[in-house]
PDB file of C-alpha atoms in Angstrom:
ATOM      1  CA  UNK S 217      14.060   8.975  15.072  1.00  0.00           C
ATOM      2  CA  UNK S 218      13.555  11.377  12.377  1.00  0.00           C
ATOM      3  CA  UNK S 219      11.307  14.637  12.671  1.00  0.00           C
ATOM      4  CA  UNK S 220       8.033  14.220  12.127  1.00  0.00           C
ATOM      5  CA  UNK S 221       7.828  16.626   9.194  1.00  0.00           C
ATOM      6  CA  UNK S 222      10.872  14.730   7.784  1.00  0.00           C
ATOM      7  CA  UNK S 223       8.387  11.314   7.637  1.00  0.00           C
ATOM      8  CA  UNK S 224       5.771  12.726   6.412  1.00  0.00           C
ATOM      9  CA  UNK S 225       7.667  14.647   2.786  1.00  0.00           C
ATOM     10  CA  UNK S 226       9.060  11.180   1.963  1.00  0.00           C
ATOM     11  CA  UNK S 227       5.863   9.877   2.259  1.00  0.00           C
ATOM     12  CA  UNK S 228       3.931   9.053  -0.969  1.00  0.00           C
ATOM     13  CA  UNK S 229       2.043   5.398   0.406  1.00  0.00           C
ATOM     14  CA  UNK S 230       0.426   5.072   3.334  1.00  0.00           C
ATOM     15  CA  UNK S 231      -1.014   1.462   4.509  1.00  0.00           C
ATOM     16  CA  UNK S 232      -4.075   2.253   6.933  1.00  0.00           C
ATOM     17  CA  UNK S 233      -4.344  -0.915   8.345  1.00  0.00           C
ATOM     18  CA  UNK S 234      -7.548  -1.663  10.147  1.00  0.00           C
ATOM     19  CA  UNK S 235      -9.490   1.180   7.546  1.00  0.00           C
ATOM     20  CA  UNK S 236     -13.180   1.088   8.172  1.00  0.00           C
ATOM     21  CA  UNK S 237     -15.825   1.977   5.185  1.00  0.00           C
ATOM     22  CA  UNK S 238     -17.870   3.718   7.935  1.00  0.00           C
ATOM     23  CA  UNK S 239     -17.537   7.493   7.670  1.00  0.00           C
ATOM     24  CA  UNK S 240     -18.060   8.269  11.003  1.00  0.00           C
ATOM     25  CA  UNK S 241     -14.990   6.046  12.152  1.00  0.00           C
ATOM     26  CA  UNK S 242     -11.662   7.760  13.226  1.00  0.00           C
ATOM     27  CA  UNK S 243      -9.743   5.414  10.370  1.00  0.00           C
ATOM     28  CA  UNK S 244     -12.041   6.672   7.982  1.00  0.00           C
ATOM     29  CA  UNK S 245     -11.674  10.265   8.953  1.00  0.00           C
ATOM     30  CA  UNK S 246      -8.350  10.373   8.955  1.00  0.00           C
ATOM     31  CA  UNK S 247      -7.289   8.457   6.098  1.00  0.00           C
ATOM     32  CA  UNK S 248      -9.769  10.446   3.971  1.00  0.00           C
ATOM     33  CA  UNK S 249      -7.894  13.842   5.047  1.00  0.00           C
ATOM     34  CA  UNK S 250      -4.460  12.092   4.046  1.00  0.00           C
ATOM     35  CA  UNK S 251      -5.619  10.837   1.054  1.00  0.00           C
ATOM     36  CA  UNK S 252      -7.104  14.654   0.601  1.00  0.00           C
ATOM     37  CA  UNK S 253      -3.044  16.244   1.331  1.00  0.00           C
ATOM     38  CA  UNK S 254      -1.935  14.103  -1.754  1.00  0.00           C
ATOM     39  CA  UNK S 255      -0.740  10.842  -0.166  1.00  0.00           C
ATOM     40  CA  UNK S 256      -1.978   7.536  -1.487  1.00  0.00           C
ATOM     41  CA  UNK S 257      -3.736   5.680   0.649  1.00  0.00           C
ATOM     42  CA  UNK S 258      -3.804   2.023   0.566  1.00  0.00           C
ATOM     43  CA  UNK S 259      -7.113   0.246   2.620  1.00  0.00           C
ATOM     44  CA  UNK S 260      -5.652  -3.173   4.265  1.00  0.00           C
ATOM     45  CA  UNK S 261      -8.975  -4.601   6.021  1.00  0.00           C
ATOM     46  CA  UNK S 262     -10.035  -8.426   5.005  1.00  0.00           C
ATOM     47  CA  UNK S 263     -13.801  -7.362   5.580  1.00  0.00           C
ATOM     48  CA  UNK S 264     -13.939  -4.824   2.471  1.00  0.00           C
ATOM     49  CA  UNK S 265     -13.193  -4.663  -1.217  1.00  0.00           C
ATOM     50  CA  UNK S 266     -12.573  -0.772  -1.190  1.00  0.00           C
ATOM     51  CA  UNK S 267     -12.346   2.097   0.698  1.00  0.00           C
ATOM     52  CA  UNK S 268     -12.321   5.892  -0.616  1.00  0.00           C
ATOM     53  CA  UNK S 269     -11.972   4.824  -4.264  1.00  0.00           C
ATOM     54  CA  UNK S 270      -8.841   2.537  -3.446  1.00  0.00           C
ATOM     55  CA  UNK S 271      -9.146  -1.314  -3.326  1.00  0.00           C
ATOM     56  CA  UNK S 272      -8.505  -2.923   0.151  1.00  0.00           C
ATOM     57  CA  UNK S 273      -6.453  -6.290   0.841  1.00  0.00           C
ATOM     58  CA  UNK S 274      -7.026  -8.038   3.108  1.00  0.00           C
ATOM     59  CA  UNK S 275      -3.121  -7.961   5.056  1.00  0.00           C
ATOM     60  CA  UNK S 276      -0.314  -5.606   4.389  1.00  0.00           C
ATOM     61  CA  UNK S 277       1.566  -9.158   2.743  1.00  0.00           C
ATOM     62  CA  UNK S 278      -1.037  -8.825  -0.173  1.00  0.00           C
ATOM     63  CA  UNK S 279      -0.747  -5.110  -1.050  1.00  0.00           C
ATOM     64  CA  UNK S 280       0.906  -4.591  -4.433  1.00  0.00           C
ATOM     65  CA  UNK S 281       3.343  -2.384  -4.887  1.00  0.00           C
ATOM     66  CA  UNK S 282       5.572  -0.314  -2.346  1.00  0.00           C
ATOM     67  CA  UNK S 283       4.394   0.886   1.296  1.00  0.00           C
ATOM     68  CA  UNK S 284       5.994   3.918   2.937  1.00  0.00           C
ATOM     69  CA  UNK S 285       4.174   3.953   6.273  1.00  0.00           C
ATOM     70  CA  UNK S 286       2.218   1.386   8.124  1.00  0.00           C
ATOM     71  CA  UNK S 287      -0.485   3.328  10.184  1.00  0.00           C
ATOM     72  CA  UNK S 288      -2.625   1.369  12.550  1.00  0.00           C
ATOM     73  CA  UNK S 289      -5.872   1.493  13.543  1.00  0.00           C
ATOM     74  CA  UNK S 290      -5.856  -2.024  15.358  1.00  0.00           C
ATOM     75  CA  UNK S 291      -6.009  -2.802  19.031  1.00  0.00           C
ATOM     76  CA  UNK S 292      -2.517  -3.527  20.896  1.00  0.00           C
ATOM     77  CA  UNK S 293      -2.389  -7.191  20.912  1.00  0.00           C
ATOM     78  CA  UNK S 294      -2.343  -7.188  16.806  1.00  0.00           C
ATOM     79  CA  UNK S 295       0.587  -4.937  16.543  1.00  0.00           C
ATOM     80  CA  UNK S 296       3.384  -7.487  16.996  1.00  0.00           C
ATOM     81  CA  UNK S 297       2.114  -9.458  14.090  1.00  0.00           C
ATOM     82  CA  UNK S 298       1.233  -6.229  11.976  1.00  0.00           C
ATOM     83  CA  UNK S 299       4.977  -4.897  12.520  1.00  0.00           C
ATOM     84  CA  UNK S 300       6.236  -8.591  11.469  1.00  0.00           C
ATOM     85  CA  UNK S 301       4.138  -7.720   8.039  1.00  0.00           C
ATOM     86  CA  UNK S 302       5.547  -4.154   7.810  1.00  0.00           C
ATOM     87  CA  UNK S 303       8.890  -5.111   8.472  1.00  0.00           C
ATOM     88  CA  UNK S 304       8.853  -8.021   5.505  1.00  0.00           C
ATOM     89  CA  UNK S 305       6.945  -5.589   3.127  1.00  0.00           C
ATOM     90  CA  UNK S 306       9.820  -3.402   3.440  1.00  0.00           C
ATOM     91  CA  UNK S 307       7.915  -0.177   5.400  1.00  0.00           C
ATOM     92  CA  UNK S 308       9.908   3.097   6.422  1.00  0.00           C
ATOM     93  CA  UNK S 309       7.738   3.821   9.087  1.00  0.00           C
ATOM     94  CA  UNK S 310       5.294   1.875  11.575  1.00  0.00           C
ATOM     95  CA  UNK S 311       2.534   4.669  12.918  1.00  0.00           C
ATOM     96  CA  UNK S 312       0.109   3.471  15.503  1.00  0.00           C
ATOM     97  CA  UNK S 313      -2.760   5.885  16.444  1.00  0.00           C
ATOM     98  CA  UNK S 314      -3.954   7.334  19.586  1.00  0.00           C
ATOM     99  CA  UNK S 315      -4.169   4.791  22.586  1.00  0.00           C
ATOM    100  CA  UNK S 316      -2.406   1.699  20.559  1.00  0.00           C
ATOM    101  CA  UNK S 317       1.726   1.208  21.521  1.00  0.00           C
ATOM    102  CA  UNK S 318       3.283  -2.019  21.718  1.00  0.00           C
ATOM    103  CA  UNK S 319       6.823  -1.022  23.075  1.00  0.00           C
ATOM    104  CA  UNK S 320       7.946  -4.933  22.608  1.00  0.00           C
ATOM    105  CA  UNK S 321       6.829  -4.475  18.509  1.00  0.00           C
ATOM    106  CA  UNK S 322       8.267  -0.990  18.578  1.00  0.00           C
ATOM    107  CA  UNK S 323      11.087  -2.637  19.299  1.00  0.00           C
ATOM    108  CA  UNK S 324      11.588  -5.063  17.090  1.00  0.00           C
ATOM    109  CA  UNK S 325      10.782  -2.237  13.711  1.00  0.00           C
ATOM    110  CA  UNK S 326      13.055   0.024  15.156  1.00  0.00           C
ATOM    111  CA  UNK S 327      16.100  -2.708  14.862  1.00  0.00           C
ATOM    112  CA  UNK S 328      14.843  -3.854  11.534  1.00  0.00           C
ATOM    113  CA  UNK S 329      15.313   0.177  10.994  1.00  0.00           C
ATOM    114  CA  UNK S 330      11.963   1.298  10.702  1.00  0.00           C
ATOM    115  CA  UNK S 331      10.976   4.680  12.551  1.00  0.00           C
ATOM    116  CA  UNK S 332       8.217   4.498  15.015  1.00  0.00           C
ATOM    117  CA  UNK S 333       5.601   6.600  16.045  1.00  0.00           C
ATOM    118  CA  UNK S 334       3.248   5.252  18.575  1.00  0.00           C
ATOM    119  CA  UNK S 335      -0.124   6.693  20.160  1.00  0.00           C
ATOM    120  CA  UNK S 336      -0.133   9.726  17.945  1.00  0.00           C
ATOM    121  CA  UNK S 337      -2.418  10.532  15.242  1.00  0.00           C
ATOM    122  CA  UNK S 338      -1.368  11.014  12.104  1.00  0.00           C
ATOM    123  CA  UNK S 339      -4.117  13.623  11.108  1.00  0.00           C
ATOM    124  CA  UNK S 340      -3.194  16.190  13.878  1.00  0.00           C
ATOM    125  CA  UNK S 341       0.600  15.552  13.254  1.00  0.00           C
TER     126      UNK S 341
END
């Protein structure tokens, strides 16, 4: 796996998948401060048409244009089929947030040659 600072300067699009309009919510918190360091943050929720000024779709298969990093704020049991997405979309990196790991999905990104992070957040990296 690459260094973490490595990830993060090829960065530029970052698909926050399970992003919740609600400011007091940790996806919403921590996307915002992304979006704040420069990267372009891309809501994927089916519940919402837009989140901090950026129009949602509903599943990372819709979202136009090209994803860098996949970072999930969805409970365990949606990751396989989230890393299926990522992997056809053509993601870099999969990026699951504190308490969420899949080690069987982790698996299958890493040998479609995506790098992994799991159970970290991507604000306090």
């Amino acid at each position: 796996m690459r260094a973490l600072e490595e990830m993060f300067k090829e960065t530029l699009t970052i698909a926050v998948v399970g992003l919740s309009p609600k400011p007091h919510r940790d996806s919403y918190r921590v996307a915002a401060y992304l979006q704040a360091q420069g990267y372009r943050i891309i809501p994927v929720n089916p519940s919402v048409r837009e989140v901090l000024g950026e129009p949602a779709y509903p599943s990372l298969s819709e979202v136009l244009g090209p994803i860098d990093m996949v970072d999930v704020f969805r409970r365990r049991e949606f990751v396989p089929d989230i890393v299926d997405e990522a992997v056809a979309r053509g993601a870099r990196i999969l990026w699951t947030q504190y308490g969420i790991s899949h080690e069987e999905a982790a698996a299958v990104a890493r040998a479609h040659g995506l790098d992994v992070v799991m159970d970290r957040c991507t604000q306090v990296e």
